[in-house]
Coordinates of C-alpha atoms in Angstrom, one line a residue:
Chain A
M1 CA -163.7 -41.7 147.3
A2 CA -162.3 -41.8 144.0
R3 CA -161.6 -44.9 142.2
L4 CA -158.3 -46.4 142.5
S5 CA -156.4 -46.8 139.3
F6 CA -152.9 -47.0 138.3
R7 CA -153.3 -43.7 136.8
S8 CA -154.5 -41.8 139.7
L9 CA -151.7 -43.6 141.9
L10 CA -149.0 -42.0 139.7
P11 CA -149.1 -38.8 141.3
W12 CA -148.3 -40.5 144.4
L13 CA -145.3 -42.5 143.1
D14 CA -143.7 -39.2 141.9
V15 CA -144.1 -37.9 145.5
M16 CA -142.7 -40.9 147.0
A17 CA -139.7 -41.1 144.6
I18 CA -138.5 -37.4 145.3
A19 CA -139.2 -37.5 148.8
A20 CA -137.5 -41.1 148.9
W21 CA -134.4 -39.5 147.5
G22 CA -134.4 -36.5 150.1
I23 CA -134.5 -39.3 152.7
A24 CA -131.6 -41.0 151.0
L25 CA -129.5 -38.2 150.7
L26 CA -130.4 -37.2 154.4
K27 CA -129.3 -40.6 155.6
F28 CA -126.1 -40.5 153.8
W29 CA -125.4 -37.0 155.7
L30 CA -126.3 -38.1 159.1
T31 CA -124.7 -41.4 159.1
G32 CA -121.2 -40.0 157.6
Q33 CA -121.4 -42.2 154.6
L34 CA -121.4 -39.0 152.5
F35 CA -117.7 -38.9 153.3
L36 CA -117.5 -42.5 151.4
L37 CA -119.4 -41.1 148.5
I38 CA -118.0 -37.6 147.7
H39 CA -115.9 -34.8 148.4
P40 CA -116.7 -33.1 151.7
N41 CA -116.8 -29.8 150.0
Y42 CA -120.0 -30.5 148.4
G43 CA -121.6 -32.0 151.4
W44 CA -123.9 -28.9 151.7
L45 CA -125.0 -29.2 148.2
T46 CA -126.2 -32.6 149.2
V47 CA -128.0 -31.3 152.2
G48 CA -129.7 -28.6 150.4
A49 CA -130.7 -30.5 147.7
A50 CA -132.3 -33.0 150.2
V51 CA -134.2 -30.5 151.8
T52 CA -135.4 -29.0 148.6
L53 CA -136.4 -32.6 147.5
L54 CA -138.8 -33.0 150.8
L55 CA -140.3 -29.7 150.4
V56 CA -141.0 -30.3 146.6
S57 CA -142.6 -33.8 147.7
A58 CA -144.5 -32.3 150.6
L59 CA -145.8 -29.7 148.5
K60 CA -147.0 -31.9 145.7
A61 CA -148.4 -34.1 148.3
F62 CA -150.4 -31.4 149.9
F63 CA -151.9 -30.2 146.4
I64 CA -152.7 -33.9 145.5
W65 CA -154.4 -34.3 148.7
K66 CA -156.2 -30.8 148.2
A67 CA -157.2 -31.6 145.0
S68 CA -158.9 -35.1 146.1
R69 CA -160.9 -33.2 148.4
R70 CA -162.5 -31.1 146.1
P71 CA -163.1 -33.3 142.8
G72 CA -164.2 -30.9 139.6
R73 CA -161.5 -28.2 140.2
Q74 CA -158.3 -30.6 139.0
M75 CA -155.4 -29.0 137.3
P76 CA -155.4 -30.0 133.9
P77 CA -152.4 -32.6 134.0
M78 CA -149.5 -30.8 132.3
Q79 CA -147.9 -33.0 129.1
H80 CA -144.4 -33.3 128.7
L81 CA -142.1 -34.8 126.2
S82 CA -141.4 -38.1 127.6
L83 CA -139.1 -40.7 127.4
F84 CA -140.3 -43.3 129.5
P85 CA -143.9 -45.0 129.8
P86 CA -145.7 -43.2 132.8
G87 CA -144.8 -44.2 136.1
W88 CA -141.0 -45.7 135.1
G89 CA -138.7 -42.9 135.8
S90 CA -140.4 -42.3 139.0
L91 CA -140.5 -46.1 140.1
L92 CA -136.5 -46.3 139.0
M93 CA -136.0 -43.6 141.3
L94 CA -137.9 -44.8 144.2
I95 CA -136.5 -48.3 143.8
M96 CA -132.7 -47.0 143.6
A97 CA -133.4 -44.7 146.6
I98 CA -134.6 -47.5 148.7
A99 CA -131.6 -49.7 147.5
G100 CA -129.4 -46.5 148.6
L101 CA -131.4 -46.5 152.0
V102 CA -130.5 -50.3 152.6
F103 CA -127.1 -50.3 151.4
T104 CA -124.1 -49.2 153.0
P105 CA -121.5 -47.8 150.8
Q106 CA -118.2 -49.1 151.3
A107 CA -114.8 -47.6 151.1
F108 CA -112.4 -48.5 148.3
A109 CA -110.1 -51.4 149.1
S110 CA -106.8 -53.0 147.5
Q111 CA -108.5 -54.7 144.8
T112 CA -109.9 -51.2 143.4
A113 CA -106.4 -49.7 144.0
L114 CA -104.7 -52.5 141.9
D115 CA -107.5 -52.1 139.1
R116 CA -106.8 -48.5 139.1
G117 CA -103.1 -48.9 138.7
V118 CA -101.7 -48.5 142.2
A119 CA -98.8 -50.5 140.9
E120 CA -97.9 -48.8 137.9
A121 CA -97.3 -45.2 138.0
I122 CA -95.4 -43.2 140.1
P123 CA -98.4 -41.6 142.2
Y124 CA -99.3 -38.0 141.5
T125 CA -102.1 -36.1 143.2
R126 CA -104.1 -34.4 140.7
V127 CA -105.0 -31.4 142.4
K128 CA -102.0 -29.4 142.0
P129 CA -100.6 -28.1 145.4
Q130 CA -101.2 -24.5 145.2
A131 CA -99.3 -23.3 148.2
F132 CA -96.7 -25.3 149.9
R133 CA -96.2 -25.4 153.2
A134 CA -93.4 -28.1 154.7
A135 CA -94.8 -29.5 157.6
S136 CA -92.2 -28.4 160.5
R137 CA -91.9 -32.0 161.4
S138 CA -91.9 -34.5 159.1
E139 CA -93.4 -37.1 161.2
D140 CA -96.4 -34.6 161.0
K141 CA -96.9 -35.2 157.2
N142 CA -99.6 -37.8 155.8
L143 CA -99.5 -40.0 153.1
I144 CA -101.0 -36.8 150.4
D145 CA -98.4 -34.6 152.0
W146 CA -95.4 -36.8 151.1
I147 CA -96.9 -37.4 147.7
R148 CA -97.1 -33.8 147.1
S149 CA -93.6 -33.4 148.2
L150 CA -92.1 -35.5 146.0
Q151 CA -94.1 -34.2 143.2
V152 CA -92.7 -30.7 143.7
Y153 CA -88.9 -32.1 144.4
P154 CA -88.9 -35.7 143.2
E155 CA -85.3 -36.8 144.3
P156 CA -85.8 -39.3 146.7
D157 CA -82.4 -38.9 148.3
A158 CA -83.3 -35.4 149.4
Y159 CA -85.5 -37.0 151.9
A160 CA -83.5 -40.1 153.2
G161 CA -83.5 -40.3 156.9
Q162 CA -86.3 -38.2 157.5
K163 CA -88.5 -39.7 160.1
A164 CA -92.0 -40.7 159.2
K165 CA -95.6 -41.7 160.6
I166 CA -98.3 -42.4 158.0
Q167 CA -101.4 -44.0 157.6
G168 CA -102.7 -46.0 154.9
F169 CA -104.1 -49.6 154.2
V170 CA -101.8 -52.3 152.8
V171 CA -101.8 -53.3 149.1
Y172 CA -99.9 -56.0 147.9
S173 CA -98.2 -55.0 144.6
P174 CA -97.6 -58.1 142.1
K175 CA -94.1 -56.2 141.4
L176 CA -92.8 -56.1 144.4
S177 CA -91.0 -58.5 146.4
E178 CA -92.3 -60.2 149.8
Q179 CA -90.2 -57.6 151.9
Y180 CA -92.4 -55.0 150.3
F181 CA -96.0 -53.6 150.3
L182 CA -97.5 -50.6 149.3
L183 CA -99.2 -48.4 151.9
T184 CA -102.3 -46.9 150.2
R185 CA -105.0 -44.1 150.4
F186 CA -107.4 -43.1 147.9
A187 CA -107.7 -39.3 147.2
I188 CA -110.8 -38.0 145.5
T189 CA -111.2 -34.5 144.0
C190 CA -115.0 -34.9 143.6
C191 CA -116.6 -38.1 144.2
A192 CA -116.0 -41.8 144.8
A193 CA -115.9 -42.0 141.0
D194 CA -112.8 -40.4 140.5
A195 CA -111.0 -41.9 143.5
Y196 CA -107.4 -42.8 142.8
P197 CA -104.9 -44.4 144.9
V198 CA -101.8 -42.9 145.9
S199 CA -99.0 -44.9 147.7
L200 CA -95.7 -45.6 149.1
P201 CA -93.8 -48.7 149.4
V202 CA -92.8 -49.9 152.7
K203 CA -89.8 -52.1 153.7
L204 CA -90.3 -54.5 156.3
T205 CA -87.1 -55.0 158.4
T206 CA -88.3 -58.4 159.6
G207 CA -90.5 -61.1 158.6
D208 CA -92.7 -61.0 155.2
R209 CA -95.5 -59.2 154.4
K210 CA -97.8 -62.1 154.9
A211 CA -98.0 -60.9 158.5
Y212 CA -100.3 -57.6 157.3
A213 CA -103.0 -58.8 155.4
A214 CA -104.3 -57.0 152.2
D215 CA -106.5 -54.2 153.3
T216 CA -105.5 -53.7 156.7
W217 CA -105.3 -50.2 157.8
L218 CA -101.8 -49.6 159.6
E219 CA -99.7 -46.7 161.0
V220 CA -96.2 -46.9 160.0
E221 CA -93.4 -45.5 161.6
G222 CA -89.9 -45.3 160.5
Q223 CA -87.5 -43.6 158.4
M224 CA -87.5 -42.6 154.5
I225 CA -84.9 -44.3 152.6
T226 CA -84.1 -44.7 148.8
E227 CA -84.7 -48.1 147.2
T228 CA -84.3 -49.4 143.5
L229 CA -87.7 -51.2 142.9
D230 CA -89.0 -52.5 139.7
G231 CA -86.1 -50.7 137.8
K232 CA -86.8 -47.3 139.6
R233 CA -85.2 -45.5 142.2
Q234 CA -88.3 -44.6 144.8
L235 CA -88.5 -43.1 148.0
T236 CA -89.4 -46.2 150.6
L237 CA -90.6 -46.3 154.2
Q238 CA -88.2 -48.3 156.3
A239 CA -90.7 -49.6 158.8
N240 CA -89.5 -49.7 162.5
S241 CA -92.9 -50.1 164.0
L242 CA -96.3 -51.3 162.4
K243 CA -99.5 -50.6 164.4
P244 CA -102.9 -51.8 162.9
V245 CA -105.5 -49.1 163.3
P246 CA -109.2 -49.0 162.8
Q247 CA -110.3 -47.8 159.2
P248 CA -110.9 -43.9 159.5
K249 CA -114.3 -42.6 159.4
N250 CA -113.0 -40.7 156.1
P251 CA -110.8 -43.1 154.5
Y252 CA -110.4 -40.7 151.8
D253 CA -107.7 -37.8 151.4
Y254 CA -107.9 -34.9 149.4
Chain B
M5 CA -119.6 -59.6 145.6
N6 CA -117.0 -57.3 146.6
Q7 CA -116.7 -56.0 142.9
L8 CA -120.5 -55.5 142.9
N9 CA -120.2 -53.4 146.3
N10 CA -117.7 -51.5 144.8
A11 CA -119.8 -51.1 141.9
F12 CA -123.0 -49.8 143.8
T13 CA -120.9 -47.3 146.0
L14 CA -119.9 -45.7 142.5
F15 CA -122.9 -45.7 141.1
L16 CA -124.3 -43.9 144.5
S17 CA -121.7 -41.7 144.4
L18 CA -122.1 -40.5 141.1
L19 CA -126.0 -39.9 141.7
V20 CA -125.5 -38.1 145.2
E21 CA -123.0 -35.7 143.5
A22 CA -125.3 -35.0 140.3
I23 CA -128.7 -34.8 142.0
P24 CA -128.0 -31.5 143.3
F25 CA -127.0 -30.0 140.1
L26 CA -129.9 -32.0 138.2
L27 CA -132.3 -30.1 140.9
L28 CA -130.6 -26.9 140.3
G29 CA -130.9 -27.1 136.6
V30 CA -134.5 -28.0 136.6
L31 CA -135.6 -25.5 139.2
F32 CA -133.6 -22.8 137.0
S33 CA -135.3 -23.9 133.8
G34 CA -138.7 -23.7 135.2
L35 CA -138.0 -20.2 137.0
L36 CA -136.5 -18.7 134.0
Q37 CA -139.7 -19.6 132.0
F38 CA -141.6 -17.1 134.1
F39 CA -139.3 -14.4 134.1
V40 CA -137.5 -14.3 130.4
D41 CA -140.1 -13.0 128.0
E42 CA -138.9 -14.8 124.9
R43 CA -141.2 -12.3 122.4
R44 CA -139.3 -9.1 123.7
L45 CA -135.9 -11.2 123.7
L46 CA -136.8 -12.1 119.6
A47 CA -137.1 -8.3 119.1
L48 CA -133.8 -8.1 120.0
L49 CA -131.9 -10.9 118.0
P50 CA -129.3 -9.9 115.0
K51 CA -130.6 -11.1 111.5
N52 CA -127.0 -11.6 110.0
P53 CA -126.6 -15.3 110.2
L54 CA -123.3 -15.7 111.6
L55 CA -124.0 -13.1 114.4
G56 CA -127.3 -14.6 115.0
S57 CA -126.1 -18.1 115.2
L58 CA -123.5 -16.9 118.0
V59 CA -125.7 -14.8 119.7
G60 CA -128.0 -18.2 119.7
S61 CA -125.5 -20.0 120.9
C62 CA -124.9 -17.9 124.1
I63 CA -128.6 -17.3 125.1
G64 CA -128.4 -20.6 126.8
F65 CA -127.3 -18.2 129.7
L66 CA -130.6 -17.1 130.2
F67 CA -132.4 -20.3 129.8
P68 CA -130.2 -22.8 132.4
V69 CA -131.7 -26.0 130.6
C70 CA -130.0 -29.1 129.5
E71 CA -130.4 -31.0 126.6
C72 CA -134.1 -31.9 127.7
G73 CA -135.1 -28.5 128.3
N74 CA -133.6 -26.7 125.3
I75 CA -135.6 -28.5 122.5
P76 CA -139.2 -27.3 123.7
V77 CA -137.4 -23.7 124.0
A78 CA -135.9 -23.9 120.5
R79 CA -139.1 -25.0 119.1
R80 CA -140.8 -22.2 120.7
L81 CA -138.1 -19.6 119.5
L82 CA -138.5 -21.3 116.0
M83 CA -142.6 -20.8 116.3
Q84 CA -142.1 -17.1 117.4
G85 CA -140.4 -16.3 114.3
A86 CA -136.6 -16.4 115.5
P87 CA -133.9 -16.8 112.5
V88 CA -133.0 -20.3 112.3
P89 CA -129.3 -19.8 113.0
V90 CA -130.6 -18.2 116.3
A91 CA -132.7 -21.4 117.1
I92 CA -130.0 -23.9 115.8
G93 CA -127.2 -22.1 117.5
F94 CA -129.2 -22.3 120.6
L95 CA -130.6 -25.7 120.3
L96 CA -126.8 -27.1 120.1
A97 CA -125.1 -24.9 122.7
A98 CA -127.5 -24.1 125.1
P99 CA -127.1 -27.4 127.3
T100 CA -123.6 -26.7 127.5
I101 CA -123.2 -22.8 127.6
N102 CA -125.0 -21.9 131.0
P103 CA -124.1 -21.5 134.2
I104 CA -125.4 -24.7 136.1
V105 CA -123.1 -26.6 133.5
F106 CA -120.1 -24.5 134.0
W107 CA -120.2 -24.7 138.2
A108 CA -120.7 -28.6 137.6
T109 CA -118.2 -29.5 135.1
W110 CA -115.7 -26.9 137.2
T111 CA -116.7 -29.2 140.2
A112 CA -116.0 -32.3 138.6
F113 CA -112.9 -31.4 136.8
R114 CA -111.4 -28.8 139.7
G115 CA -107.9 -30.7 138.9
Q116 CA -108.2 -30.1 135.0
P117 CA -109.7 -26.5 134.5
E118 CA -108.4 -26.6 130.9
I119 CA -111.2 -29.2 130.2
V120 CA -113.8 -26.8 131.4
L121 CA -112.4 -24.1 128.6
Y122 CA -112.2 -26.5 126.1
R123 CA -115.8 -27.7 126.7
I124 CA -117.1 -24.2 126.4
G125 CA -114.9 -23.0 123.6
F126 CA -115.8 -26.1 121.3
S127 CA -119.3 -26.2 121.9
L128 CA -119.5 -22.5 121.1
L129 CA -117.6 -22.7 118.3
I130 CA -119.5 -26.0 116.7
A131 CA -122.7 -24.4 117.5
T132 CA -122.0 -21.1 115.8
I133 CA -120.7 -22.8 112.6
I134 CA -123.8 -25.3 112.5
G135 CA -126.0 -22.7 112.9
W136 CA -124.4 -20.3 110.5
V137 CA -124.3 -23.4 107.7
F138 CA -128.1 -23.6 108.6
G139 CA -128.5 -19.9 107.9
T140 CA -127.8 -20.4 104.4
Q141 CA -130.9 -22.2 103.8
K142 CA -133.4 -19.2 103.2
D143 CA -136.4 -21.5 103.4
V144 CA -136.1 -23.7 106.5
R145 CA -139.8 -25.6 106.0
P146 CA -138.3 -28.4 104.2
L147 CA -136.6 -29.6 107.0
L148 CA -139.2 -29.1 109.7
Q149 CA -141.5 -31.3 110.7
P150 CA -144.9 -30.6 108.7
A151 CA -146.9 -29.5 111.9
L152 CA -144.1 -26.9 112.7
A153 CA -143.5 -25.7 109.1
S154 CA -147.2 -25.0 108.9
V155 CA -147.0 -22.8 111.8
L156 CA -144.1 -21.0 110.2
S157 CA -145.9 -20.5 106.7
Y158 CA -148.8 -19.5 108.4
R159 CA -146.5 -16.8 110.1
S160 CA -144.7 -15.8 107.2
Q161 CA -148.0 -15.4 105.1
A162 CA -149.4 -13.4 107.7
S163 CA -146.3 -11.2 107.9
A164 CA -146.4 -10.7 104.3
D165 CA -149.7 -9.8 104.0
Y166 CA -149.0 -6.9 106.2
S167 CA -145.9 -5.7 104.4
S168 CA -148.0 -6.0 101.0
G169 CA -146.3 -9.0 99.8
T170 CA -143.1 -8.5 99.4
S171 CA -141.6 -11.6 101.0
P172 CA -140.3 -14.3 98.9
L173 CA -141.5 -17.0 101.1
L174 CA -144.9 -16.3 100.1
Q175 CA -145.0 -19.3 97.9
S176 CA -146.7 -21.6 100.2
G177 CA -150.1 -23.6 99.2
T178 CA -151.2 -23.7 102.7
Y179 CA -153.2 -21.0 103.2
F180 CA -156.2 -22.5 104.3
L181 CA -154.6 -22.7 107.3
G182 CA -155.1 -18.9 107.6
Q183 CA -158.9 -19.2 108.2
S184 CA -158.3 -19.6 111.8
A185 CA -156.2 -17.4 113.9
R186 CA -153.9 -20.3 114.9
P187 CA -153.6 -24.0 113.7
L188 CA -155.2 -26.1 116.7
I189 CA -152.8 -26.6 119.5
T190 CA -152.3 -30.7 119.2
D191 CA -148.6 -30.9 120.6
P192 CA -147.8 -31.3 124.2
S193 CA -144.9 -29.0 124.6
E194 CA -146.8 -26.5 122.6
L195 CA -149.5 -26.5 124.7
Q196 CA -147.2 -26.5 127.7
A197 CA -145.7 -23.5 126.1
A198 CA -148.9 -21.6 125.6
M199 CA -149.9 -22.5 129.2
V200 CA -146.4 -21.2 130.5
A201 CA -146.3 -18.2 128.6
T202 CA -149.7 -17.2 129.7
A203 CA -148.5 -14.4 132.0
T204 CA -152.2 -13.5 132.9
K205 CA -153.0 -16.3 135.2
P206 CA -152.6 -16.0 138.8
T207 CA -149.3 -16.3 140.5
G208 CA -150.3 -19.4 142.6
Y209 CA -151.6 -21.1 139.6
R210 CA -148.2 -20.5 137.7
L211 CA -146.3 -21.6 140.8
R212 CA -148.1 -25.1 140.8
L213 CA -147.2 -25.1 137.0
L214 CA -143.7 -24.6 138.1
L215 CA -143.9 -27.2 140.9
D216 CA -145.3 -29.9 138.4
N217 CA -142.9 -28.9 135.7
T218 CA -140.1 -29.7 138.6
I219 CA -141.7 -33.0 139.3
Q220 CA -141.6 -34.1 135.9
E221 CA -138.6 -32.9 134.9
M222 CA -137.0 -34.6 138.2
R223 CA -138.6 -37.8 137.1
E224 CA -137.6 -38.0 133.5
L225 CA -134.2 -36.8 134.3
G226 CA -133.6 -38.9 137.2
G227 CA -134.6 -41.9 135.4
V228 CA -131.8 -41.2 132.5
L229 CA -129.2 -40.3 135.2
I230 CA -129.9 -43.3 137.0
L231 CA -129.3 -45.4 133.9
G232 CA -126.3 -43.4 133.2
S233 CA -124.8 -43.9 136.2
A234 CA -125.3 -47.4 136.2
I235 CA -123.5 -48.0 132.9
A236 CA -120.5 -45.7 134.2
A237 CA -120.6 -47.7 137.3
V238 CA -120.5 -51.2 135.6
I239 CA -118.0 -50.3 132.7
Q240 CA -115.4 -49.2 135.6
V241 CA -115.8 -52.1 137.5
F242 CA -116.3 -54.7 135.5
V243 CA -114.9 -54.2 132.0
P244 CA -111.0 -55.4 132.3
R245 CA -108.9 -52.6 132.9
E246 CA -106.5 -53.3 129.8
L247 CA -109.1 -53.0 127.3
I248 CA -110.3 -49.8 128.7
L249 CA -106.5 -48.6 129.0
G250 CA -106.3 -49.8 125.4
L251 CA -109.0 -48.0 124.0
G252 CA -108.4 -45.0 125.9
Q253 CA -105.1 -44.1 125.5
S254 CA -105.0 -43.9 121.8
P255 CA -105.8 -40.2 120.5
V256 CA -108.3 -41.8 117.8
T257 CA -110.0 -44.5 119.3
S258 CA -110.3 -42.8 122.8
I259 CA -112.4 -40.2 120.6
L260 CA -114.5 -42.2 118.8
A261 CA -115.5 -44.1 122.0
M262 CA -116.3 -41.6 124.1
M263 CA -118.4 -40.0 121.2
L264 CA -120.3 -43.2 120.9
L265 CA -121.1 -43.5 124.8
A266 CA -122.1 -40.0 124.8
G267 CA -124.6 -40.7 122.1
V268 CA -125.7 -43.9 123.6
V269 CA -126.0 -42.8 127.6
S270 CA -127.6 -39.5 127.0
I271 CA -126.9 -38.3 130.5
C272 CA -127.7 -34.9 131.2
S273 CA -125.6 -32.0 130.5
T274 CA -125.8 -30.6 134.0
V275 CA -124.2 -34.0 135.2
D276 CA -122.6 -35.5 132.2
S277 CA -119.3 -34.0 133.7
F278 CA -119.4 -36.3 136.8
F279 CA -119.8 -39.3 134.5
A280 CA -116.7 -38.3 132.3
L281 CA -115.0 -37.8 135.6
S282 CA -115.1 -41.6 136.2
F283 CA -112.9 -42.0 132.7
A284 CA -110.6 -39.3 133.3
S285 CA -107.8 -41.1 134.5
T286 CA -108.0 -43.7 131.7
F287 CA -108.9 -41.6 128.8
T288 CA -107.0 -39.1 126.9
S289 CA -108.5 -35.3 127.7
G290 CA -109.4 -34.7 124.0
S291 CA -111.8 -37.9 124.4
L292 CA -113.2 -36.3 127.5
V293 CA -114.0 -33.1 125.9
A294 CA -115.8 -35.0 122.7
F295 CA -117.8 -36.6 125.1
L296 CA -118.7 -33.3 127.1
V297 CA -119.1 -31.1 123.8
F298 CA -121.0 -34.1 121.3
G299 CA -123.3 -35.5 124.1
P300 CA -125.1 -32.6 124.7
M301 CA -125.7 -31.9 121.2
I302 CA -126.7 -35.3 119.8
D303 CA -127.7 -38.0 121.9
L304 CA -130.3 -40.8 121.7
K305 CA -132.6 -39.1 124.0
G306 CA -132.3 -35.9 122.3
V307 CA -132.8 -37.3 118.9
G308 CA -135.9 -38.2 120.1
L309 CA -137.1 -35.0 121.3
M310 CA -135.6 -33.2 118.3
L311 CA -137.7 -35.3 116.0
S312 CA -140.5 -33.0 117.5
I313 CA -138.8 -30.1 115.4
F314 CA -137.1 -31.5 112.4
K315 CA -137.4 -34.2 109.6
P316 CA -134.8 -37.0 110.0
R317 CA -133.0 -35.6 107.4
A318 CA -132.0 -32.3 109.3
I319 CA -131.4 -34.3 112.3
F320 CA -129.0 -36.5 110.4
Y321 CA -127.1 -33.4 108.7
L322 CA -126.9 -32.1 112.3
F323 CA -125.6 -35.1 113.5
L324 CA -123.2 -35.2 110.7
L325 CA -121.7 -31.8 111.1
A326 CA -121.2 -32.2 115.1
A327 CA -119.7 -35.4 115.0
Q328 CA -116.9 -34.3 112.5
L329 CA -116.4 -31.0 114.0
T330 CA -116.3 -32.5 117.4
F331 CA -114.1 -35.1 116.1
L332 CA -111.5 -32.9 114.3
L333 CA -111.4 -30.3 117.2
T334 CA -110.6 -32.8 119.9
L335 CA -108.4 -35.0 117.9
A336 CA -106.3 -31.9 117.2
L337 CA -106.4 -31.1 121.2
N338 CA -104.9 -34.8 121.5
L339 CA -102.3 -34.4 119.0
Y340 CA -101.2 -30.8 119.4
I341 CA -102.0 -29.6 122.8
S342 CA -101.6 -32.2 125.3

């Protein structure tokens, strides 16, 4: 039986750190939390990486186990230019993987939307529409489709009177009066790090916005009008009906 | 509490997006050590300094490594007698000019493909210029660490003996090294190079070296990636937006801030585009390019590793040249193009 020392445990720490990240990535995928973190286009990369990491750790575990059964025929440990003291890199990876396993990622909400300037700029989507097909019915367009339409043809009057049915969460903009809130969604091109909010102002016909708490997900039906808000003419959705909906499994749009 | 939650989500999203690319980079660099014979490659390199540094900048395509993997390779190239412009060009450009970094940058900046092109173009230009500048130094040994310089002295002496002493490099006082066929291998990375280079070992053994190499790099680079992502997440969530916007919208301060960040964060070039992405909406394009060009060339982690090749003075020259060129090019980008 080999004497247990910190040094002899180091290889196992590596194995555990790498396996833990494999498991953490698989967990994000299996629980659907991956949607909250990255663009679904890259989901396969995550799954591939998870499988590879598990494979690498399994192979390494097998070799360590084999080497421990045949003392005297050990591989010379390969030296490496290293930045951390031995064990630190792995320990850090292991701790973060465990934190990732325990923690449930959270979709960004109105505070982040305000932080990222939802109230300041005319929202533009970053991925420019490559092909533009008008939905045959304006009610079928989602929030992002509306923003893209505006990006191609910005005159709000062009859309006046069109029916709309869109989903998003409520953001109170400090620049709008009590009659309005911003119906908002986050769009991502790569991962949550670049999530940016897009929004349309919603005009309430009765009551004020206090009836709808910030961050509530709503499906708003109504028609498009043009309003002058904060000194700019803007396409605004005049609400006929507002229906609370559960937060979608995949709250971002693309 | 909510902010903390956001920061952790952001942190995880950076890691989840970056880990596959990191793994790919590590696996490829390990694999290519098996398949590319550096010595055969060296025979093909041009001797002209400008051409040499250009070619050196481009051979990153054969060794898709980030800045942690390229320093041992550059060192091996120098030891095996590669011309200095080639080695410097490689050292500076290889972390950026390689397929995995292209792909990762493209993934991150799908919405702004011009950033990918500027990153590649500027890196190639800067690496070539600096390689060329260093090429004017005929005898590079004063710039190298003594251990490496003596290997080169020994090499040049041996080759000079061979060609009946016509080389001007013969002026070296370290001939007692010539008594052994090769100086003792005392350096870990050289040892590693020697071990990997032995093609005579059985494949099984070499595959296990590959496995060990993968694990070692994952743990080193993974550690740096975690620290880098944490910094990015904290800056994004906790630093007031007005401050970041104030810094990030001016053409000059945005570049300086991003270069400083690149130097400090030391995040691996295969994944640094995701880091930069988190600043995409608040910082000028020029400053993002500066981050992506300068970071892979010079950063704290890289300087630590570079000390295994160069004397501090040479690293300072490299730093100065790279920083100035990056600043000027990206400033031009900010002022005249975007």
